[in-house]
mmCIF file of C-alpha atoms in Angstrom:
data_model
loop_
_atom_site.group_PDB
_atom_site.id
_atom_site.type_symbol
_atom_site.label_atom_id
_atom_site.label_comp_id
_atom_site.label_asym_id
_atom_site.label_seq_id
_atom_site.Cartn_x
_atom_site.Cartn_y
_atom_site.Cartn_z
ATOM 1 C CA ASP A 1 122.683 206.149 213.495
ATOM 2 C CA ALA A 2 119.573 207.000 211.134
ATOM 3 C CA GLY A 3 118.950 210.041 213.624
ATOM 4 C CA VAL A 4 115.486 210.771 214.615
ATOM 5 C CA ILE A 5 112.781 209.557 211.324
ATOM 6 C CA GLN A 6 109.662 211.718 211.116
ATOM 7 C CA SER A 7 106.853 211.183 208.892
ATOM 8 C CA PRO A 8 105.369 212.821 206.414
ATOM 9 C CA ARG A 9 107.977 215.757 205.708
ATOM 10 C CA HIS A 10 104.847 217.604 204.398
ATOM 11 C CA GLU A 11 101.369 217.648 205.123
ATOM 12 C CA VAL A 12 98.651 220.011 203.372
ATOM 13 C CA THR A 13 95.363 219.275 204.995
ATOM 14 C CA GLU A 14 91.817 220.888 205.048
ATOM 15 C CA MET A 15 90.486 223.167 207.896
ATOM 16 C CA GLY A 16 88.359 220.154 210.032
ATOM 17 C CA GLN A 17 90.525 217.187 208.867
ATOM 18 C CA GLU A 18 92.408 214.404 211.318
ATOM 19 C CA VAL A 19 96.046 215.136 210.995
ATOM 20 C CA THR A 20 98.845 212.186 212.657
ATOM 21 C CA LEU A 21 102.156 212.869 212.296
ATOM 22 C CA ARG A 22 104.673 209.846 213.101
ATOM 23 C CA CYS A 23 108.712 209.714 214.668
ATOM 24 C CA LYS A 24 110.649 206.619 215.246
ATOM 25 C CA PRO A 25 113.049 207.866 218.019
ATOM 26 C CA ILE A 26 117.059 206.473 217.828
ATOM 27 C CA SER A 27 117.406 203.750 219.138
ATOM 28 C CA GLY A 28 118.339 203.472 222.662
ATOM 29 C CA HIS A 29 117.238 206.815 223.573
ATOM 30 C CA ASN A 30 115.012 207.243 226.630
ATOM 31 C CA SER A 31 112.880 210.444 225.959
ATOM 32 C CA LEU A 32 110.960 212.140 223.408
ATOM 33 C CA PHE A 33 109.935 215.212 223.197
ATOM 34 C CA TRP A 34 107.254 217.005 220.379
ATOM 35 C CA TYR A 35 107.833 220.710 219.629
ATOM 36 C CA ARG A 36 106.129 223.201 216.699
ATOM 37 C CA GLN A 37 108.162 225.762 215.535
ATOM 38 C CA THR A 38 106.592 228.946 213.856
ATOM 39 C CA MET A 39 108.037 232.354 212.892
ATOM 40 C CA MET A 40 105.605 233.784 215.461
ATOM 41 C CA ARG A 41 106.359 231.560 218.884
ATOM 42 C CA GLY A 42 110.615 229.734 217.714
ATOM 43 C CA LEU A 43 110.267 226.612 219.213
ATOM 44 C CA GLU A 44 107.694 225.779 221.803
ATOM 45 C CA LEU A 45 107.529 222.169 224.083
ATOM 46 C CA LEU A 46 104.161 220.559 223.158
ATOM 47 C CA ILE A 47 104.885 217.402 225.067
ATOM 48 C CA TYR A 48 107.560 215.188 226.246
ATOM 49 C CA PHE A 49 107.748 211.279 227.616
ATOM 50 C CA ASN A 50 110.263 209.352 229.257
ATOM 51 C CA ASN A 51 110.281 205.356 228.638
ATOM 52 C CA ASN A 52 107.250 205.704 226.859
ATOM 53 C CA VAL A 53 105.020 208.007 229.505
ATOM 54 C CA PRO A 54 103.769 211.283 229.037
ATOM 55 C CA ILE A 55 105.858 213.453 231.705
ATOM 56 C CA ASP A 56 104.630 216.636 230.651
ATOM 57 C CA ASP A 57 101.824 217.798 228.216
ATOM 58 C CA SER A 58 101.463 221.494 229.657
ATOM 59 C CA GLY A 59 102.546 222.873 226.268
ATOM 60 C CA MET A 60 99.943 220.703 224.392
ATOM 61 C CA PRO A 61 97.527 223.805 223.200
ATOM 62 C CA GLU A 62 93.970 221.712 223.911
ATOM 63 C CA ASP A 63 92.149 218.743 223.405
ATOM 64 C CA ARG A 64 92.756 218.520 219.893
ATOM 65 C CA PHE A 65 96.496 218.113 220.375
ATOM 66 C CA SER A 66 96.980 214.358 221.460
ATOM 67 C CA ALA A 67 99.963 212.189 221.472
ATOM 68 C CA LYS A 68 101.208 208.764 221.662
ATOM 69 C CA MET A 69 104.299 206.277 222.620
ATOM 70 C CA PRO A 70 103.076 202.574 222.493
ATOM 71 C CA ASN A 71 106.404 201.316 222.530
ATOM 72 C CA ALA A 72 110.416 202.531 222.633
ATOM 73 C CA SER A 73 110.541 203.134 218.897
ATOM 74 C CA PHE A 74 107.387 205.040 217.880
ATOM 75 C CA SER A 75 105.217 207.915 218.654
ATOM 76 C CA THR A 76 102.156 209.929 217.057
ATOM 77 C CA LEU A 77 101.160 213.009 217.515
ATOM 78 C CA LYS A 78 97.711 213.679 216.430
ATOM 79 C CA ILE A 79 95.400 216.892 215.619
ATOM 80 C CA GLN A 80 91.807 216.363 215.692
ATOM 81 C CA PRO A 81 89.883 218.254 214.013
ATOM 82 C CA SER A 82 92.722 220.398 212.149
ATOM 83 C CA GLU A 83 92.708 224.344 212.030
ATOM 84 C CA PRO A 84 94.633 226.814 210.201
ATOM 85 C CA ARG A 85 96.514 228.390 213.044
ATOM 86 C CA ASP A 86 97.893 225.024 213.724
ATOM 87 C CA SER A 87 99.974 225.246 210.358
ATOM 88 C CA ALA A 88 103.693 224.908 211.695
ATOM 89 C CA VAL A 89 106.638 222.663 211.849
ATOM 90 C CA TYR A 90 106.627 219.972 214.062
ATOM 91 C CA PHE A 91 109.746 218.349 215.431
ATOM 92 C CA CYS A 92 110.176 215.061 217.312
ATOM 93 C CA ALA A 93 113.458 214.650 219.399
ATOM 94 C CA SER A 94 114.700 212.337 221.383
ATOM 95 C CA SER A 95 117.562 211.870 223.720
ATOM 96 C CA LEU A 96 119.269 210.016 226.777
ATOM 97 C CA THR A 97 117.865 211.473 230.127
ATOM 98 C CA ASN A 98 119.870 214.571 230.735
ATOM 99 C CA SER A 99 121.835 214.220 227.767
ATOM 100 C CA PRO A 100 121.325 216.480 224.338
ATOM 101 C CA LEU A 101 118.727 216.947 222.078
ATOM 102 C CA HIS A 102 118.950 215.353 218.672
ATOM 103 C CA PHE A 103 116.222 216.352 216.634
ATOM 104 C CA GLY A 104 114.417 215.062 213.313
ATOM 105 C CA ASN A 105 113.974 217.300 210.559
ATOM 106 C CA GLY A 106 110.793 218.145 210.871
ATOM 107 C CA THR A 107 106.757 217.879 209.430
ATOM 108 C CA ARG A 108 105.725 220.976 207.877
ATOM 109 C CA LEU A 109 101.703 221.340 208.133
ATOM 110 C CA THR A 110 99.929 223.208 206.569
ATOM 111 C CA VAL A 111 95.855 223.561 207.335
ATOM 112 C CA THR A 112 94.383 225.134 204.694
ATOM 113 C CA THR B 1 108.101 229.735 231.246
ATOM 114 C CA GLN B 2 111.419 231.082 231.207
ATOM 115 C CA LEU B 3 111.798 234.010 228.346
ATOM 116 C CA LEU B 4 115.283 233.902 226.199
ATOM 117 C CA GLU B 5 115.653 236.742 224.321
ATOM 118 C CA GLN B 6 117.812 235.971 221.647
ATOM 119 C CA SER B 7 119.218 239.300 219.664
ATOM 120 C CA PRO B 8 119.663 240.342 216.717
ATOM 121 C CA GLN B 9 116.366 238.511 215.350
ATOM 122 C CA PHE B 10 118.189 238.725 211.968
ATOM 123 C CA LEU B 11 121.358 239.628 210.447
ATOM 124 C CA SER B 12 122.886 239.452 207.535
ATOM 125 C CA ILE B 13 126.758 240.364 207.146
ATOM 126 C CA GLN B 14 129.025 240.029 204.356
ATOM 127 C CA GLU B 15 132.127 236.929 203.962
ATOM 128 C CA GLY B 16 135.100 237.238 206.707
ATOM 129 C CA GLU B 17 133.183 240.043 208.973
ATOM 130 C CA ASN B 18 132.771 239.079 212.395
ATOM 131 C CA LEU B 19 129.301 238.733 214.412
ATOM 132 C CA THR B 20 128.449 238.454 218.106
ATOM 133 C CA VAL B 21 124.753 237.067 218.936
ATOM 134 C CA TYR B 22 123.306 237.659 222.507
ATOM 135 C CA CYS B 23 120.818 235.564 224.796
ATOM 136 C CA ASN B 24 119.530 236.910 227.080
ATOM 137 C CA SER B 25 117.207 236.107 230.029
ATOM 138 C CA SER B 26 116.130 237.063 233.630
ATOM 139 C CA SER B 27 116.077 233.868 234.916
ATOM 140 C CA VAL B 28 119.109 231.802 236.107
ATOM 141 C CA PHE B 29 120.170 228.474 233.629
ATOM 142 C CA SER B 30 121.621 225.542 235.275
ATOM 143 C CA SER B 31 123.482 225.266 231.355
ATOM 144 C CA LEU B 32 122.716 226.704 227.939
ATOM 145 C CA GLN B 33 123.261 224.800 224.905
ATOM 146 C CA TRP B 34 123.280 226.417 220.885
ATOM 147 C CA TYR B 35 121.582 225.017 218.370
ATOM 148 C CA ARG B 36 121.750 225.945 214.594
ATOM 149 C CA GLN B 37 119.419 225.058 212.205
ATOM 150 C CA GLU B 38 119.876 225.076 208.331
ATOM 151 C CA PRO B 39 116.563 225.547 206.334
ATOM 152 C CA GLY B 40 114.494 222.070 206.565
ATOM 153 C CA GLU B 41 116.548 220.361 209.104
ATOM 154 C CA GLY B 42 116.038 220.412 212.893
ATOM 155 C CA PRO B 43 118.479 222.018 215.365
ATOM 156 C CA VAL B 44 121.695 220.888 215.553
ATOM 157 C CA LEU B 45 123.424 221.239 219.043
ATOM 158 C CA LEU B 46 126.947 223.022 218.736
ATOM 159 C CA VAL B 47 127.959 223.083 222.054
ATOM 160 C CA THR B 48 126.829 223.216 225.847
ATOM 161 C CA VAL B 49 127.793 225.715 228.823
ATOM 162 C CA VAL B 50 127.616 225.400 232.189
ATOM 163 C CA THR B 51 130.040 227.383 234.549
ATOM 164 C CA GLY B 52 129.001 231.175 234.892
ATOM 165 C CA GLY B 53 132.015 232.448 232.909
ATOM 166 C CA GLU B 54 133.021 229.268 230.960
ATOM 167 C CA VAL B 55 134.058 230.102 227.300
ATOM 168 C CA LYS B 56 134.315 227.537 225.075
ATOM 169 C CA LYS B 57 135.755 227.202 221.414
ATOM 170 C CA LEU B 58 134.393 225.678 218.043
ATOM 171 C CA LYS B 59 137.036 226.391 215.235
ATOM 172 C CA ARG B 60 135.670 229.901 214.284
ATOM 173 C CA LEU B 61 132.791 230.077 217.287
ATOM 174 C CA THR B 62 133.109 231.594 220.508
ATOM 175 C CA PHE B 63 130.570 231.225 223.371
ATOM 176 C CA GLN B 64 129.860 232.003 226.584
ATOM 177 C CA PHE B 65 128.064 231.632 229.088
ATOM 178 C CA GLY B 66 127.571 234.830 231.516
ATOM 179 C CA ASP B 67 128.806 235.025 234.831
ATOM 180 C CA ALA B 68 125.540 234.873 236.218
ATOM 181 C CA ARG B 69 124.806 231.856 234.387
ATOM 182 C CA LYS B 70 121.816 234.508 232.871
ATOM 183 C CA ASP B 71 122.726 235.252 229.713
ATOM 184 C CA SER B 72 125.019 233.897 227.223
ATOM 185 C CA SER B 73 126.796 235.239 223.819
ATOM 186 C CA LEU B 74 127.785 233.786 220.535
ATOM 187 C CA HIS B 75 130.967 235.402 218.524
ATOM 188 C CA ILE B 76 131.703 234.244 215.062
ATOM 189 C CA THR B 77 134.885 235.267 213.209
ATOM 190 C CA ALA B 78 135.495 235.572 209.583
ATOM 191 C CA ALA B 79 131.976 234.508 209.022
ATOM 192 C CA GLN B 80 131.617 231.925 206.038
ATOM 193 C CA PRO B 81 128.387 231.326 203.635
ATOM 194 C CA GLY B 82 128.378 227.801 205.423
ATOM 195 C CA ASP B 83 127.414 229.912 208.959
ATOM 196 C CA THR B 84 124.221 230.711 207.425
ATOM 197 C CA GLY B 85 121.212 229.509 209.493
ATOM 198 C CA LEU B 86 119.294 229.995 212.619
ATOM 199 C CA TYR B 87 120.954 230.622 215.656
ATOM 200 C CA LEU B 88 118.838 229.290 218.600
ATOM 201 C CA CYS B 89 119.944 228.814 222.679
ATOM 202 C CA ALA B 90 118.692 227.359 225.234
ATOM 203 C CA GLY B 91 118.512 226.924 228.781
ATOM 204 C CA GLU B 92 118.045 224.613 231.229
ATOM 205 C CA GLY B 93 115.986 224.990 234.104
ATOM 206 C CA ALA B 94 115.735 223.306 237.358
ATOM 207 C CA GLY B 95 114.532 219.476 236.746
ATOM 208 C CA ALA B 96 114.826 216.834 234.329
ATOM 209 C CA ASN B 97 114.559 217.486 230.657
ATOM 210 C CA ASN B 98 113.474 220.975 230.892
ATOM 211 C CA LEU B 99 114.801 223.097 228.526
ATOM 212 C CA PHE B 100 113.461 226.534 227.320
ATOM 213 C CA PHE B 101 114.174 227.745 223.318
ATOM 214 C CA GLY B 102 115.385 231.400 222.898
ATOM 215 C CA THR B 103 113.543 232.971 220.364
ATOM 216 C CA GLY B 104 116.239 232.831 217.246
ATOM 217 C CA THR B 105 119.070 234.970 215.465
ATOM 218 C CA ARG B 106 118.971 234.142 211.524
ATOM 219 C CA LEU B 107 122.030 234.959 210.237
ATOM 220 C CA THR B 108 122.834 235.270 206.190
ATOM 221 C CA VAL B 109 126.565 235.622 205.452
ATOM 222 C CA ILE B 110 126.890 236.736 201.785
ATOM 223 C CA PRO B 111 129.631 235.468 199.794
#
């Protein structure tokens, strides 16, 4: 079991650039979550999908953020344009419905 | 948003000491989970408690869910350097996949 795989592990970009974060959930899991973690705000849920369909995106901070799940084995979180305040660690997690979450190792994003 | 406050925020102790971490809320949760997160990694689930007053033990770790299902504690006996990490509680609210994470306690165990 390879676990949840996220890429890249680190991303450094300049303000205004587009950033795309990628996630491969555990095979067979039907729910996928995107979280953001900062020292100030802790771990915040941005959006989650069930069976590839976005269910709750109320945590997405603004229209600059978008997420897609084109199939059961891949999801992206895109920020366009990026801003310094978007700097954080972004986690993807997957699960079976109402079962514990399995987190990836995160993408550390730095926007300068 | 259902707020979960953890205390202390930071804790640094010597190897062999005991410690307790608290997770408090004004909201009732159907279950509560505890995670440990190590640097450069994602949180890993330690335990889930479901019933008010429930106590679960995982080796030197003891988890308790409050009778009213609003709070929880994690007690570590004879802490080891390997216990170092960020401990997060997470409460499950009504509805599927409705998990709220606490503010976290960063534990350092000094050899």
